[in-house]
Amino acid sequence: MKSLVLLLLVAVTVSSVVSKPLPEDSEAEVHKEFETWKVKYGKSYPSTEEEAKRKGMWLATRKRVMEHNTRAGNGLESYTMAVNHFADLTTEEVPKGLLPMPRPEEEEVDKEFEMWKTVNGKTYNSTEEEARRKEIWLATRARVMEHNKRAENGSESFTMGINYFSDMTFEEVPKGRLMAVFPTRDGGEEAEVDKEFEMWKVQHGKSYGSTEEEAKRKEIWLATRARVMEHNKRAENGSESFTMGMNHLSDKTTAEVTGHRLQDRKEAEVHKEFETWKVKYGKTYPSTEEEAKRKEIWLATRKMVTEHNKRAENGQESFTMAVNHFADLTTEEVPRGLFPMVTYQHFKMNEEDKTL
């Protein structure tokens, strides 16, 4: 009987712990938060059923925002979010082209929007129209900020800024002017631009394998040039704090720029690793040709070790490996009976092995 009573007490205790909401998520506090949100955005509903329905949507939005901000706190997101006036709407109900959830640093962003309106002479016919245009502007701003972060990391060859069209949807922007204005060129201007392209090629030592390849690269260069010019016009008007110029990557696409920088970085890191390995094992070679040959063998060894260790991380191997002093030798060159390329770091025994 005592055992039964004790078991029941444990069950009740566990049940109360599991069902008890966290203090920050208590029902009373969440309800108060919902009521405060309603007042802030002037929300009212025609019936208790409608309010219950909208509160459920609001709770779902709030949950997504909180989960996002938790990831941001752990460094997995580059911005935070907040619940806004669309939080009680479904995705289908949110006005087309508008962001369903809010922007970070609300007061600072509001101030930035007001300054942008002043610089670009923007006025709207109603508060509803301004709210709609501001949401589109926020979406444009988010894209620009994400692009510029990639530029800071070397993944883009230029930066971007908010322009006059930033409160327009893609459909509303004059054709051919999405995010950047590509000016039309008459015959005289075209000749000047062609000359500029030729000078740029000479400056950066550019040559192409065919006329088709040059035409392709020139088109990319022209698009980069248009973006740079638009940015610099904004800088002249005080809308940007710096100017931009064309560089040696201006004839490359975003994907090519990213790959180029990553490849250069990776090659530099691997070369440094090889030099460190040479010092560690006292390796010297009689000629540059011999060193190049030995480095190729070392690279093949390193690749095999890296692939093996990835499998080990995934539980497909019971040990890891490392590059040792034989790593620049072929299988035939390694002293007979010795492992040619690796050092075994550790070995995991299962329970059956231990009993043998």
Coordinates of N, CA and C in Angstrom, one line a residue, residues 86-166:
F86 N 0.2 42.9 -38.0 CA -0.3 41.8 -38.9 C -0.3 40.4 -38.1
A87 N 0.1 40.4 -36.8 CA 0.3 39.2 -36.1 C -0.9 38.3 -35.9
D88 N -2.1 38.9 -36.1 CA -3.4 38.1 -35.9 C -3.9 37.7 -37.3
L89 N -3.1 37.8 -38.3 CA -3.6 37.5 -39.7 C -2.9 36.2 -40.2
T90 N -3.5 35.5 -41.0 CA -2.9 34.4 -41.7 C -2.0 34.9 -42.8
T91 N -1.2 34.0 -43.3 CA -0.3 34.5 -44.4 C -1.1 34.9 -45.6
E92 N -2.3 34.3 -45.9 CA -3.1 34.6 -47.0 C -3.8 36.0 -46.8
E93 N -4.0 36.4 -45.5 CA -4.7 37.6 -45.2 C -3.8 38.8 -45.2
V94 N -2.5 38.6 -45.0 CA -1.6 39.8 -45.0 C -1.6 40.4 -46.4
P95 N -1.7 41.7 -46.5 CA -1.7 42.4 -47.9 C -0.5 41.9 -48.7
K96 N -0.8 41.5 -50.0 CA 0.2 41.0 -50.8 C 1.4 41.9 -51.0
G97 N 2.6 41.2 -50.8 CA 3.9 42.0 -50.9 C 4.3 42.6 -49.6
L98 N 3.6 42.4 -48.5 CA 4.0 43.0 -47.3 C 4.5 42.0 -46.3
L99 N 5.4 42.4 -45.5 CA 6.0 41.4 -44.5 C 5.0 41.1 -43.4
P100 N 4.8 39.9 -43.1 CA 3.8 39.5 -42.1 C 4.2 39.8 -40.7
M101 N 5.5 40.0 -40.5 CA 6.0 40.2 -39.1 C 7.0 41.4 -39.1
P102 N 7.2 41.9 -37.9 CA 7.8 43.2 -37.7 C 9.3 43.3 -37.9
R103 N 9.8 44.4 -37.9 CA 11.3 44.7 -38.1 C 11.9 45.0 -36.7
P104 N 13.2 44.7 -36.7 CA 14.0 45.0 -35.4 C 14.2 46.4 -35.2
E105 N 14.5 46.8 -34.0 CA 14.9 48.2 -33.6 C 13.9 49.2 -34.2
E106 N 12.7 49.0 -33.7 CA 11.5 49.7 -34.4 C 11.7 51.2 -34.4
E107 N 12.1 51.8 -33.3 CA 12.2 53.3 -33.3 C 13.3 53.8 -34.2
E108 N 14.4 53.1 -34.3 CA 15.5 53.5 -35.2 C 15.1 53.4 -36.6
V109 N 14.4 52.3 -36.9 CA 14.0 52.1 -38.3 C 12.9 53.1 -38.7
D110 N 12.0 53.4 -37.8 CA 11.0 54.5 -38.1 C 11.6 55.8 -38.4
K111 N 12.7 56.1 -37.7 CA 13.4 57.4 -37.9 C 14.1 57.3 -39.3
E112 N 14.7 56.2 -39.6 CA 15.3 56.0 -40.9 C 14.3 56.1 -42.1
F113 N 13.1 55.6 -41.9 CA 12.1 55.7 -42.9 C 11.7 57.1 -43.1
E114 N 11.5 57.9 -42.0 CA 11.1 59.3 -42.1 C 12.2 60.1 -42.9
M115 N 13.5 59.8 -42.6 CA 14.5 60.5 -43.3 C 14.5 60.2 -44.8
W116 N 14.3 58.9 -45.1 CA 14.3 58.5 -46.5 C 13.1 59.2 -47.2
K117 N 12.0 59.3 -46.6 CA 10.8 60.0 -47.2 C 11.2 61.5 -47.5
T118 N 11.9 62.1 -46.5 CA 12.3 63.5 -46.7 C 13.3 63.7 -47.9
V119 N 14.3 62.8 -47.9 CA 15.3 62.9 -49.0 C 14.7 62.6 -50.4
N120 N 13.7 61.7 -50.4 CA 13.2 61.4 -51.7 C 11.8 62.1 -52.0
G121 N 11.4 63.0 -51.1 CA 10.2 63.8 -51.4 C 9.0 62.9 -51.4
K122 N 8.9 61.9 -50.5 CA 7.7 61.0 -50.5 C 6.6 61.5 -49.6
T123 N 5.4 61.5 -50.2 CA 4.2 61.8 -49.4 C 3.1 60.8 -49.8
Y124 N 2.2 60.4 -48.9 CA 1.2 59.4 -49.3 C -0.2 60.0 -49.0
N125 N -1.2 59.5 -49.7 CA -2.6 60.0 -49.6 C -3.3 59.6 -48.3
S126 N -2.9 58.6 -47.6 CA -3.6 58.2 -46.4 C -2.6 57.4 -45.5
T127 N -3.0 57.2 -44.2 CA -2.1 56.5 -43.3 C -2.0 55.0 -43.7
E128 N -3.1 54.5 -44.3 CA -3.1 53.1 -44.8 C -2.1 52.9 -45.9
E129 N -2.1 53.9 -46.8 CA -1.2 53.8 -47.9 C 0.3 53.9 -47.4
E130 N 0.5 54.8 -46.5 CA 1.9 55.0 -45.9 C 2.3 53.7 -45.2
A131 N 1.4 53.1 -44.5 CA 1.7 51.8 -43.8 C 2.1 50.7 -44.8
R132 N 1.3 50.7 -45.9 CA 1.6 49.7 -47.0 C 3.0 49.9 -47.6
R133 N 3.2 51.2 -47.9 CA 4.5 51.5 -48.6 C 5.7 51.3 -47.6
K134 N 5.5 51.6 -46.4 CA 6.6 51.3 -45.4 C 6.9 49.9 -45.3
E135 N 5.9 49.0 -45.3 CA 6.2 47.6 -45.3 C 7.0 47.1 -46.5
I136 N 6.7 47.6 -47.6 CA 7.5 47.3 -48.9 C 8.9 47.9 -48.7
W137 N 9.0 49.1 -48.2 CA 10.3 49.7 -47.9 C 11.2 48.8 -47.0
L138 N 10.5 48.3 -46.0 CA 11.2 47.4 -45.0 C 11.8 46.2 -45.7
A139 N 11.0 45.6 -46.6 CA 11.4 44.4 -47.3 C 12.6 44.7 -48.1
T140 N 12.6 45.9 -48.8 CA 13.7 46.3 -49.7 C 14.9 46.5 -48.8
R141 N 14.7 47.2 -47.7 CA 15.9 47.5 -46.7 C 16.5 46.2 -46.3
A142 N 15.7 45.2 -45.9 CA 16.2 43.9 -45.5 C 17.1 43.2 -46.5
R143 N 16.6 43.3 -47.8 CA 17.4 42.7 -48.9 C 18.7 43.4 -49.1
V144 N 18.7 44.8 -49.0 CA 19.9 45.5 -49.1 C 20.9 45.2 -48.0
M145 N 20.4 45.1 -46.8 CA 21.3 44.9 -45.7 C 21.9 43.5 -45.8
E146 N 21.1 42.5 -46.2 CA 21.7 41.1 -46.4 C 22.8 41.1 -47.5
H147 N 22.5 41.9 -48.6 CA 23.5 42.0 -49.7 C 24.8 42.6 -49.1
N148 N 24.7 43.7 -48.4 CA 25.9 44.4 -47.9 C 26.6 43.6 -46.9
K149 N 26.0 42.7 -46.1 CA 26.7 41.8 -45.2 C 27.6 40.9 -46.0
R150 N 27.0 40.4 -47.1 CA 27.8 39.5 -48.0 C 29.0 40.2 -48.6
A151 N 28.7 41.5 -48.9 CA 29.8 42.3 -49.5 C 30.9 42.5 -48.5
E152 N 30.6 42.7 -47.2 CA 31.6 42.9 -46.1 C 32.4 41.6 -46.0
N153 N 31.8 40.4 -46.2 CA 32.5 39.2 -46.1 C 33.2 38.8 -47.4
G154 N 33.2 39.7 -48.4 CA 33.9 39.4 -49.7 C 33.1 38.5 -50.6
S155 N 31.8 38.3 -50.4 CA 31.0 37.5 -51.3 C 30.3 38.3 -52.4
E156 N 30.4 39.7 -52.3 CA 29.9 40.5 -53.4 C 31.0 41.6 -53.7
S157 N 31.0 42.1 -55.0 CA 32.0 43.0 -55.4 C 31.6 44.5 -55.2
F158 N 30.4 44.7 -54.7 CA 29.9 46.1 -54.5 C 28.9 46.1 -53.4
T159 N 28.6 47.2 -52.9 CA 27.5 47.4 -51.8 C 26.3 48.1 -52.5
M160 N 25.2 48.1 -51.8 CA 23.9 48.6 -52.3 C 23.4 49.6 -51.3
G161 N 22.4 50.4 -51.7 CA 21.7 51.3 -50.8 C 20.3 51.4 -51.2
I162 N 19.5 52.0 -50.3 CA 18.0 52.2 -50.5 C 17.9 53.4 -51.5
N163 N 17.0 53.2 -52.5 CA 16.8 54.3 -53.5 C 15.4 54.8 -53.5
Y164 N 15.1 55.6 -54.5 CA 13.7 56.2 -54.7 C 12.6 55.1 -54.8
F165 N 13.0 54.0 -55.4 CA 12.0 53.0 -55.7 C 11.7 52.0 -54.6
S166 N 12.3 52.2 -53.4 CA 12.3 51.2 -52.4 C 11.0 50.9 -51.7

